[in-house]
JSON list of C-alpha atoms in Angstrom, two decimals:
[
{"chain": "N", "resi": 1, "resn": "MET", "atom": "CA", "xyz": [143.49, 120.84, 103.91]},
{"chain": "N", "resi": 2, "resn": "THR", "atom": "CA", "xyz": [146.77, 122.28, 105.16]},
{"chain": "N", "resi": 3, "resn": "VAL", "atom": "CA", "xyz": [147.90, 124.84, 107.72]},
{"chain": "N", "resi": 4, "resn": "SER", "atom": "CA", "xyz": [147.74, 128.29, 106.10]},
{"chain": "N", "resi": 5, "resn": "ASN", "atom": "CA", "xyz": [148.88, 130.49, 108.98]},
{"chain": "N", "resi": 6, "resn": "PRO", "atom": "CA", "xyz": [152.72, 130.79, 108.84]},
{"chain": "N", "resi": 7, "resn": "VAL", "atom": "CA", "xyz": [152.97, 131.38, 112.59]},
{"chain": "N", "resi": 8, "resn": "GLU", "atom": "CA", "xyz": [150.99, 128.21, 113.25]},
{"chain": "N", "resi": 9, "resn": "LYS", "atom": "CA", "xyz": [153.22, 126.28, 110.84]},
{"chain": "N", "resi": 10, "resn": "VAL", "atom": "CA", "xyz": [156.37, 127.43, 112.63]},
{"chain": "N", "resi": 11, "resn": "ALA", "atom": "CA", "xyz": [154.90, 126.64, 116.05]},
{"chain": "N", "resi": 12, "resn": "TYR", "atom": "CA", "xyz": [153.89, 123.12, 114.96]},
{"chain": "N", "resi": 13, "resn": "LEU", "atom": "CA", "xyz": [157.32, 122.42, 113.45]},
{"chain": "N", "resi": 14, "resn": "VAL", "atom": "CA", "xyz": [159.27, 123.81, 116.41]},
{"chain": "N", "resi": 15, "resn": "VAL", "atom": "CA", "xyz": [157.35, 121.78, 119.02]},
{"chain": "N", "resi": 16, "resn": "PHE", "atom": "CA", "xyz": [157.41, 118.67, 116.82]},
{"chain": "N", "resi": 17, "resn": "HIS", "atom": "CA", "xyz": [161.17, 118.75, 116.32]},
{"chain": "N", "resi": 18, "resn": "ILE", "atom": "CA", "xyz": [161.90, 119.55, 119.97]},
{"chain": "N", "resi": 19, "resn": "LEU", "atom": "CA", "xyz": [159.92, 116.49, 121.07]},
{"chain": "N", "resi": 20, "resn": "PHE", "atom": "CA", "xyz": [161.50, 114.41, 118.32]},
{"chain": "N", "resi": 21, "resn": "VAL", "atom": "CA", "xyz": [165.06, 115.39, 119.29]},
{"chain": "N", "resi": 22, "resn": "LEU", "atom": "CA", "xyz": [164.38, 114.74, 123.00]},
{"chain": "N", "resi": 23, "resn": "PHE", "atom": "CA", "xyz": [162.80, 111.39, 122.12]},
{"chain": "N", "resi": 24, "resn": "VAL", "atom": "CA", "xyz": [165.76, 110.28, 119.98]},
{"chain": "N", "resi": 25, "resn": "TRP", "atom": "CA", "xyz": [168.35, 111.58, 122.48]},
{"chain": "N", "resi": 26, "resn": "THR", "atom": "CA", "xyz": [166.84, 109.71, 125.47]},
{"chain": "N", "resi": 27, "resn": "TYR", "atom": "CA", "xyz": [166.42, 106.56, 123.38]},
{"chain": "N", "resi": 28, "resn": "TRP", "atom": "CA", "xyz": [170.08, 106.78, 122.33]},
{"chain": "N", "resi": 29, "resn": "LYS", "atom": "CA", "xyz": [171.20, 107.25, 125.94]},
{"chain": "N", "resi": 30, "resn": "SER", "atom": "CA", "xyz": [169.05, 104.31, 127.09]},
{"chain": "N", "resi": 31, "resn": "VAL", "atom": "CA", "xyz": [170.67, 102.07, 124.49]},
{"chain": "N", "resi": 32, "resn": "PHE", "atom": "CA", "xyz": [174.32, 103.12, 124.71]},
{"chain": "N", "resi": 33, "resn": "THR", "atom": "CA", "xyz": [174.78, 103.95, 128.41]},
{"chain": "N", "resi": 34, "resn": "LEU", "atom": "CA", "xyz": [176.62, 100.94, 129.79]},
{"chain": "N", "resi": 35, "resn": "PRO", "atom": "CA", "xyz": [175.33, 99.31, 133.00]},
{"chain": "N", "resi": 36, "resn": "ILE", "atom": "CA", "xyz": [177.45, 99.76, 136.12]},
{"chain": "N", "resi": 37, "resn": "GLN", "atom": "CA", "xyz": [178.80, 96.97, 138.31]},
{"chain": "N", "resi": 38, "resn": "PRO", "atom": "CA", "xyz": [179.13, 97.31, 142.09]},
{"chain": "N", "resi": 39, "resn": "GLY", "atom": "CA", "xyz": [182.39, 98.85, 143.33]},
{"chain": "N", "resi": 40, "resn": "LYS", "atom": "CA", "xyz": [185.54, 96.94, 144.22]},
{"chain": "N", "resi": 41, "resn": "LYS", "atom": "CA", "xyz": [184.73, 96.91, 147.92]},
{"chain": "N", "resi": 42, "resn": "PHE", "atom": "CA", "xyz": [181.87, 94.47, 147.19]},
{"chain": "N", "resi": 43, "resn": "HIS", "atom": "CA", "xyz": [184.18, 92.00, 145.42]},
{"chain": "N", "resi": 44, "resn": "MET", "atom": "CA", "xyz": [185.70, 89.21, 147.46]},
{"chain": "N", "resi": 45, "resn": "SER", "atom": "CA", "xyz": [189.46, 89.12, 147.87]},
{"chain": "N", "resi": 46, "resn": "TYR", "atom": "CA", "xyz": [191.39, 86.11, 146.59]},
{"chain": "N", "resi": 47, "resn": "ALA", "atom": "CA", "xyz": [191.92, 84.83, 150.14]},
{"chain": "N", "resi": 48, "resn": "ASP", "atom": "CA", "xyz": [188.21, 85.15, 150.99]},
{"chain": "N", "resi": 49, "resn": "GLN", "atom": "CA", "xyz": [187.28, 83.36, 147.77]},
{"chain": "N", "resi": 50, "resn": "GLU", "atom": "CA", "xyz": [189.52, 80.42, 148.62]},
{"chain": "N", "resi": 51, "resn": "ARG", "atom": "CA", "xyz": [188.20, 80.26, 152.18]},
{"chain": "N", "resi": 52, "resn": "TYR", "atom": "CA", "xyz": [184.59, 80.38, 150.93]},
{"chain": "N", "resi": 53, "resn": "GLU", "atom": "CA", "xyz": [185.03, 77.82, 148.14]},
{"chain": "N", "resi": 54, "resn": "ASN", "atom": "CA", "xyz": [186.99, 75.36, 150.29]},
{"chain": "N", "resi": 55, "resn": "GLU", "atom": "CA", "xyz": [184.29, 75.38, 152.95]},
{"chain": "N", "resi": 56, "resn": "GLU", "atom": "CA", "xyz": [181.63, 72.72, 152.32]},
{"chain": "N", "resi": 57, "resn": "ARG", "atom": "CA", "xyz": [179.28, 73.49, 155.20]},
{"chain": "N", "resi": 58, "resn": "PRO", "atom": "CA", "xyz": [176.55, 75.97, 154.14]},
{"chain": "N", "resi": 59, "resn": "GLU", "atom": "CA", "xyz": [176.18, 77.49, 157.62]},
{"chain": "N", "resi": 60, "resn": "VAL", "atom": "CA", "xyz": [179.91, 78.28, 157.78]},
{"chain": "N", "resi": 61, "resn": "GLN", "atom": "CA", "xyz": [179.75, 79.78, 154.28]},
{"chain": "N", "resi": 62, "resn": "ARG", "atom": "CA", "xyz": [176.97, 82.06, 155.47]},
{"chain": "N", "resi": 63, "resn": "GLN", "atom": "CA", "xyz": [179.11, 83.11, 158.41]},
{"chain": "N", "resi": 64, "resn": "ILE", "atom": "CA", "xyz": [182.02, 83.93, 156.10]},
{"chain": "N", "resi": 65, "resn": "LEU", "atom": "CA", "xyz": [179.76, 86.10, 153.93]},
{"chain": "N", "resi": 66, "resn": "ALA", "atom": "CA", "xyz": [178.34, 87.81, 157.02]},
{"chain": "N", "resi": 67, "resn": "GLU", "atom": "CA", "xyz": [181.87, 88.67, 158.21]},
{"chain": "N", "resi": 68, "resn": "ILE", "atom": "CA", "xyz": [182.81, 90.13, 154.84]},
{"chain": "N", "resi": 69, "resn": "ALA", "atom": "CA", "xyz": [179.56, 92.13, 154.55]},
{"chain": "N", "resi": 70, "resn": "ARG", "atom": "CA", "xyz": [179.75, 93.49, 158.11]},
{"chain": "N", "resi": 71, "resn": "LYS", "atom": "CA", "xyz": [181.44, 96.72, 156.98]},
{"chain": "N", "resi": 72, "resn": "LEU", "atom": "CA", "xyz": [179.44, 97.07, 153.76]},
{"chain": "N", "resi": 73, "resn": "PRO", "atom": "CA", "xyz": [176.20, 99.08, 153.31]},
{"chain": "N", "resi": 74, "resn": "VAL", "atom": "CA", "xyz": [174.13, 95.94, 152.66]},
{"chain": "N", "resi": 75, "resn": "TYR", "atom": "CA", "xyz": [170.68, 95.57, 154.21]},
{"chain": "N", "resi": 76, "resn": "THR", "atom": "CA", "xyz": [168.72, 93.24, 151.93]},
{"chain": "N", "resi": 77, "resn": "ARG", "atom": "CA", "xyz": [168.93, 89.55, 152.80]},
{"chain": "N", "resi": 78, "resn": "THR", "atom": "CA", "xyz": [167.93, 86.29, 151.12]},
{"chain": "N", "resi": 79, "resn": "GLY", "atom": "CA", "xyz": [164.82, 84.34, 152.08]},
{"chain": "N", "resi": 80, "resn": "ASN", "atom": "CA", "xyz": [166.69, 82.45, 154.81]},
{"chain": "N", "resi": 81, "resn": "GLY", "atom": "CA", "xyz": [168.33, 85.60, 156.17]},
{"chain": "N", "resi": 82, "resn": "GLY", "atom": "CA", "xyz": [171.70, 85.15, 154.49]},
{"chain": "N", "resi": 83, "resn": "ILE", "atom": "CA", "xyz": [173.87, 87.64, 152.63]},
{"chain": "N", "resi": 84, "resn": "ARG", "atom": "CA", "xyz": [173.10, 87.96, 148.92]},
{"chain": "N", "resi": 85, "resn": "PHE", "atom": "CA", "xyz": [176.13, 86.64, 147.07]},
{"chain": "N", "resi": 86, "resn": "CYS", "atom": "CA", "xyz": [176.77, 86.16, 143.34]},
{"chain": "N", "resi": 87, "resn": "ASP", "atom": "CA", "xyz": [178.89, 83.06, 142.76]},
{"chain": "N", "resi": 88, "resn": "ARG", "atom": "CA", "xyz": [179.48, 84.04, 139.10]},
{"chain": "N", "resi": 89, "resn": "CYS", "atom": "CA", "xyz": [180.84, 87.54, 139.72]},
{"chain": "N", "resi": 90, "resn": "GLN", "atom": "CA", "xyz": [182.23, 86.60, 143.17]},
{"chain": "N", "resi": 91, "resn": "LEU", "atom": "CA", "xyz": [180.81, 89.64, 144.93]},
{"chain": "N", "resi": 92, "resn": "ILE", "atom": "CA", "xyz": [178.45, 90.62, 147.74]},
{"chain": "N", "resi": 93, "resn": "LYS", "atom": "CA", "xyz": [175.32, 92.00, 146.12]},
{"chain": "N", "resi": 94, "resn": "PRO", "atom": "CA", "xyz": [174.35, 95.52, 147.22]},
{"chain": "N", "resi": 95, "resn": "ASP", "atom": "CA", "xyz": [170.66, 96.33, 147.64]},
{"chain": "N", "resi": 96, "resn": "ARG", "atom": "CA", "xyz": [168.70, 96.13, 144.36]},
{"chain": "N", "resi": 97, "resn": "CYS", "atom": "CA", "xyz": [171.70, 94.58, 142.60]},
{"chain": "N", "resi": 98, "resn": "HIS", "atom": "CA", "xyz": [170.95, 91.56, 140.41]},
{"chain": "N", "resi": 99, "resn": "HIS", "atom": "CA", "xyz": [172.91, 89.36, 138.03]},
{"chain": "N", "resi": 100, "resn": "CYS", "atom": "CA", "xyz": [171.85, 89.75, 134.39]},
{"chain": "N", "resi": 101, "resn": "SER", "atom": "CA", "xyz": [172.25, 86.52, 132.44]},
{"chain": "N", "resi": 102, "resn": "VAL", "atom": "CA", "xyz": [172.16, 88.43, 129.13]},
{"chain": "N", "resi": 103, "resn": "CYS", "atom": "CA", "xyz": [174.89, 90.94, 130.04]},
{"chain": "N", "resi": 104, "resn": "ALA", "atom": "CA", "xyz": [176.72, 88.29, 132.13]},
{"chain": "N", "resi": 105, "resn": "MET", "atom": "CA", "xyz": [177.36, 90.72, 134.99]},
{"chain": "N", "resi": 106, "resn": "CYS", "atom": "CA", "xyz": [175.86, 92.05, 138.20]},
{"chain": "N", "resi": 107, "resn": "VAL", "atom": "CA", "xyz": [174.11, 95.36, 137.52]},
{"chain": "N", "resi": 108, "resn": "LEU", "atom": "CA", "xyz": [173.83, 98.05, 140.17]},
{"chain": "N", "resi": 109, "resn": "LYS", "atom": "CA", "xyz": [170.19, 98.90, 140.99]},
{"chain": "N", "resi": 110, "resn": "MET", "atom": "CA", "xyz": [169.00, 96.71, 138.13]},
{"chain": "N", "resi": 111, "resn": "ASP", "atom": "CA", "xyz": [165.35, 97.12, 137.16]},
{"chain": "N", "resi": 112, "resn": "HIS", "atom": "CA", "xyz": [165.16, 94.76, 134.16]},
{"chain": "N", "resi": 113, "resn": "HIS", "atom": "CA", "xyz": [166.88, 93.84, 130.92]},
{"chain": "N", "resi": 114, "resn": "CYS", "atom": "CA", "xyz": [164.92, 95.53, 128.16]},
{"chain": "N", "resi": 115, "resn": "PRO", "atom": "CA", "xyz": [165.09, 93.74, 124.78]},
{"chain": "N", "resi": 116, "resn": "TRP", "atom": "CA", "xyz": [163.76, 96.82, 122.96]},
{"chain": "N", "resi": 117, "resn": "VAL", "atom": "CA", "xyz": [166.81, 98.89, 123.90]},
{"chain": "N", "resi": 118, "resn": "ASN", "atom": "CA", "xyz": [169.08, 95.81, 124.12]},
{"chain": "N", "resi": 119, "resn": "ASN", "atom": "CA", "xyz": [170.42, 96.96, 127.46]},
{"chain": "N", "resi": 120, "resn": "CYS", "atom": "CA", "xyz": [169.99, 96.59, 131.20]},
{"chain": "N", "resi": 121, "resn": "ILE", "atom": "CA", "xyz": [167.92, 99.30, 132.83]},
{"chain": "N", "resi": 122, "resn": "GLY", "atom": "CA", "xyz": [169.64, 100.20, 136.07]},
{"chain": "N", "resi": 123, "resn": "PHE", "atom": "CA", "xyz": [171.49, 102.87, 138.00]},
{"chain": "N", "resi": 124, "resn": "SER", "atom": "CA", "xyz": [173.35, 104.29, 134.98]},
{"chain": "N", "resi": 125, "resn": "ASN", "atom": "CA", "xyz": [170.44, 104.74, 132.56]},
{"chain": "N", "resi": 126, "resn": "TYR", "atom": "CA", "xyz": [167.20, 104.50, 134.58]},
{"chain": "N", "resi": 127, "resn": "LYS", "atom": "CA", "xyz": [166.65, 108.26, 134.30]},
{"chain": "N", "resi": 128, "resn": "PHE", "atom": "CA", "xyz": [167.12, 108.20, 130.51]},
{"chain": "N", "resi": 129, "resn": "PHE", "atom": "CA", "xyz": [164.75, 105.25, 130.16]},
{"chain": "N", "resi": 130, "resn": "LEU", "atom": "CA", "xyz": [161.96, 107.01, 132.08]},
{"chain": "N", "resi": 131, "resn": "LEU", "atom": "CA", "xyz": [162.54, 110.20, 130.09]},
{"chain": "N", "resi": 132, "resn": "PHE", "atom": "CA", "xyz": [162.39, 108.15, 126.89]},
{"chain": "N", "resi": 133, "resn": "LEU", "atom": "CA", "xyz": [158.96, 106.80, 127.87]},
{"chain": "N", "resi": 134, "resn": "ALA", "atom": "CA", "xyz": [157.75, 110.27, 128.87]},
{"chain": "N", "resi": 135, "resn": "TYR", "atom": "CA", "xyz": [158.90, 111.97, 125.65]},
{"chain": "N", "resi": 136, "resn": "SER", "atom": "CA", "xyz": [157.51, 109.08, 123.60]},
{"chain": "N", "resi": 137, "resn": "LEU", "atom": "CA", "xyz": [154.10, 109.59, 125.20]},
{"chain": "N", "resi": 138, "resn": "LEU", "atom": "CA", "xyz": [154.24, 113.37, 124.68]},
{"chain": "N", "resi": 139, "resn": "TYR", "atom": "CA", "xyz": [155.31, 112.80, 121.07]},
{"chain": "N", "resi": 140, "resn": "CYS", "atom": "CA", "xyz": [152.30, 110.55, 120.45]},
{"chain": "N", "resi": 141, "resn": "LEU", "atom": "CA", "xyz": [149.85, 112.87, 122.19]},
{"chain": "N", "resi": 142, "resn": "TYR", "atom": "CA", "xyz": [151.18, 115.88, 120.29]},
{"chain": "N", "resi": 143, "resn": "ILE", "atom": "CA", "xyz": [150.74, 114.15, 116.91]},
{"chain": "N", "resi": 144, "resn": "ALA", "atom": "CA", "xyz": [147.22, 113.04, 117.86]},
{"chain": "N", "resi": 145, "resn": "ALA", "atom": "CA", "xyz": [146.27, 116.52, 119.09]},
{"chain": "N", "resi": 146, "resn": "THR", "atom": "CA", "xyz": [147.54, 118.35, 115.99]},
{"chain": "N", "resi": 147, "resn": "VAL", "atom": "CA", "xyz": [145.87, 115.90, 113.61]},
{"chain": "N", "resi": 148, "resn": "PHE", "atom": "CA", "xyz": [142.52, 115.78, 115.45]},
{"chain": "N", "resi": 149, "resn": "LYS", "atom": "CA", "xyz": [141.39, 119.19, 114.16]},
{"chain": "N", "resi": 150, "resn": "TYR", "atom": "CA", "xyz": [141.83, 118.12, 110.54]},
{"chain": "N", "resi": 151, "resn": "PHE", "atom": "CA", "xyz": [140.22, 114.78, 111.23]},
{"chain": "N", "resi": 152, "resn": "ILE", "atom": "CA", "xyz": [137.07, 116.65, 112.29]},
{"chain": "N", "resi": 153, "resn": "LYS", "atom": "CA", "xyz": [137.32, 118.97, 109.27]},
{"chain": "N", "resi": 154, "resn": "TYR", "atom": "CA", "xyz": [137.26, 116.00, 106.92]},
{"chain": "N", "resi": 155, "resn": "TRP", "atom": "CA", "xyz": [133.74, 115.03, 107.96]},
{"chain": "N", "resi": 156, "resn": "THR", "atom": "CA", "xyz": [132.46, 118.60, 107.79]},
{"chain": "N", "resi": 157, "resn": "VAL", "atom": "CA", "xyz": [134.32, 120.11, 104.81]},
{"chain": "N", "resi": 158, "resn": "SER", "atom": "CA", "xyz": [136.34, 117.69, 102.68]},
{"chain": "N", "resi": 159, "resn": "HIS", "atom": "CA", "xyz": [135.74, 114.09, 101.66]},
{"chain": "N", "resi": 160, "resn": "GLU", "atom": "CA", "xyz": [138.95, 113.27, 99.79]},
{"chain": "N", "resi": 161, "resn": "ILE", "atom": "CA", "xyz": [139.90, 109.62, 100.23]},
{"chain": "N", "resi": 162, "resn": "GLN", "atom": "CA", "xyz": [143.64, 110.36, 100.11]},
{"chain": "N", "resi": 163, "resn": "PHE", "atom": "CA", "xyz": [143.26, 112.98, 102.83]},
{"chain": "N", "resi": 164, "resn": "LEU", "atom": "CA", "xyz": [141.28, 110.57, 104.99]},
{"chain": "N", "resi": 165, "resn": "PHE", "atom": "CA", "xyz": [143.93, 107.87, 104.64]},
{"chain": "N", "resi": 166, "resn": "HIS", "atom": "CA", "xyz": [146.59, 110.38, 105.68]},
{"chain": "N", "resi": 167, "resn": "LEU", "atom": "CA", "xyz": [144.64, 111.37, 108.81]},
{"chain": "N", "resi": 168, "resn": "LEU", "atom": "CA", "xyz": [143.72, 107.83, 109.79]},
{"chain": "N", "resi": 169, "resn": "SER", "atom": "CA", "xyz": [147.30, 106.59, 109.47]},
{"chain": "N", "resi": 170, "resn": "VAL", "atom": "CA", "xyz": [148.81, 109.33, 111.64]},
{"chain": "N", "resi": 171, "resn": "SER", "atom": "CA", "xyz": [145.94, 109.27, 114.15]},
{"chain": "N", "resi": 172, "resn": "TRP", "atom": "CA", "xyz": [146.09, 105.50, 114.48]},
{"chain": "N", "resi": 173, "resn": "ALA", "atom": "CA", "xyz": [149.84, 105.47, 115.06]},
{"chain": "N", "resi": 174, "resn": "SER", "atom": "CA", "xyz": [149.86, 108.28, 117.63]},
{"chain": "N", "resi": 175, "resn": "VAL", "atom": "CA", "xyz": [146.77, 107.26, 119.64]},
{"chain": "N", "resi": 176, "resn": "THR", "atom": "CA", "xyz": [147.47, 103.52, 119.64]},
{"chain": "N", "resi": 177, "resn": "LEU", "atom": "CA", "xyz": [151.12, 103.84, 120.52]},
{"chain": "N", "resi": 178, "resn": "GLY", "atom": "CA", "xyz": [150.35, 106.43, 123.18]},
{"chain": "N", "resi": 179, "resn": "ALA", "atom": "CA", "xyz": [147.89, 103.97, 124.74]},
{"chain": "N", "resi": 180, "resn": "LEU", "atom": "CA", "xyz": [150.58, 101.27, 124.70]},
{"chain": "N", "resi": 181, "resn": "LEU", "atom": "CA", "xyz": [152.92, 103.57, 126.58]},
{"chain": "N", "resi": 182, "resn": "LEU", "atom": "CA", "xyz": [150.27, 104.35, 129.19]},
{"chain": "N", "resi": 183, "resn": "SER", "atom": "CA", "xyz": [149.43, 100.67, 129.66]},
{"chain": "N", "resi": 184, "resn": "GLY", "atom": "CA", "xyz": [153.08, 99.76, 130.20]},
{"chain": "N", "resi": 185, "resn": "SER", "atom": "CA", "xyz": [153.21, 97.19, 127.42]},
{"chain": "N", "resi": 186, "resn": "GLU", "atom": "CA", "xyz": [156.66, 95.55, 127.17]},
{"chain": "N", "resi": 187, "resn": "GLY", "atom": "CA", "xyz": [156.62, 95.88, 123.40]},
{"chain": "N", "resi": 188, "resn": "ARG", "atom": "CA", "xyz": [156.12, 99.62, 123.49]},
{"chain": "N", "resi": 189, "resn": "GLY", "atom": "CA", "xyz": [159.63, 100.55, 122.34]},
{"chain": "N", "resi": 190, "resn": "CYS", "atom": "CA", "xyz": [159.74, 98.42, 119.21]},
{"chain": "N", "resi": 191, "resn": "ILE", "atom": "CA", "xyz": [156.13, 99.04, 118.23]},
{"chain": "N", "resi": 192, "resn": "PHE", "atom": "CA", "xyz": [156.47, 102.76, 118.88]},
{"chain": "N", "resi": 193, "resn": "LEU", "atom": "CA", "xyz": [159.52, 103.16, 116.68]},
{"chain": "N", "resi": 194, "resn": "GLY", "atom": "CA", "xyz": [158.05, 101.11, 113.85]},
{"chain": "N", "resi": 195, "resn": "GLY", "atom": "CA", "xyz": [154.61, 102.69, 114.03]},
{"chain": "N", "resi": 196, "resn": "VAL", "atom": "CA", "xyz": [155.75, 106.30, 114.23]},
{"chain": "N", "resi": 197, "resn": "SER", "atom": "CA", "xyz": [158.27, 105.80, 111.43]},
{"chain": "N", "resi": 198, "resn": "TRP", "atom": "CA", "xyz": [155.53, 104.32, 109.25]},
{"chain": "N", "resi": 199, "resn": "ALA", "atom": "CA", "xyz": [153.15, 107.16, 110.11]},
{"chain": "N", "resi": 200, "resn": "LEU", "atom": "CA", "xyz": [155.74, 109.81, 109.30]},
{"chain": "N", "resi": 201, "resn": "TRP", "atom": "CA", "xyz": [156.52, 108.11, 105.99]},
{"chain": "N", "resi": 202, "resn": "VAL", "atom": "CA", "xyz": [152.83, 108.07, 105.06]},
{"chain": "N", "resi": 203, "resn": "SER", "atom": "CA", "xyz": [152.42, 111.70, 106.10]},
{"chain": "N", "resi": 204, "resn": "THR", "atom": "CA", "xyz": [155.20, 112.82, 103.81]},
{"chain": "N", "resi": 205, "resn": "SER", "atom": "CA", "xyz": [154.11, 110.70, 100.85]},
{"chain": "N", "resi": 206, "resn": "CYS", "atom": "CA", "xyz": [150.41, 111.61, 100.83]}
]
């Protein structure tokens, strides 16, 4: 069972490749867009660093940080009300800024370090990461929707084992991986790429 209408064939291929290109493009941008550090105004000067490091009293250190941060747009505080300071990068942390131990740097508006894209998700690539998840979900749903009609036809018209295996493989990959995206599973990126690649390989070889 194949698509016989040429207009339907073209429509399927156009939509499929548009979603595929958008999916690959946003994944590429999520991986290769470098995270951004806070600006220079959040870094301590050499004199302030010496004054801070030479001071042994914690309360005086907090006062030094408060003086430095007085002119900075910083509103988030630590649990004890102090200024958020990174002793590794020697800077005052802006709101939603966190130090990533994997990237060894403070990342502006850091959300998390994603092992599936091997990059920090933050200010520079947060949009691309969300678009990647959205296009991945649409990609899965589109594959499931276009295959579903032929899955039903198998039980009513054809009973070829090879055809059934083809339908089950593509349906399983698209529906399962789409469900993983909806559930927010952390392994969605790696599983999605592997599963869809396997499904596409099976679809072309059957």
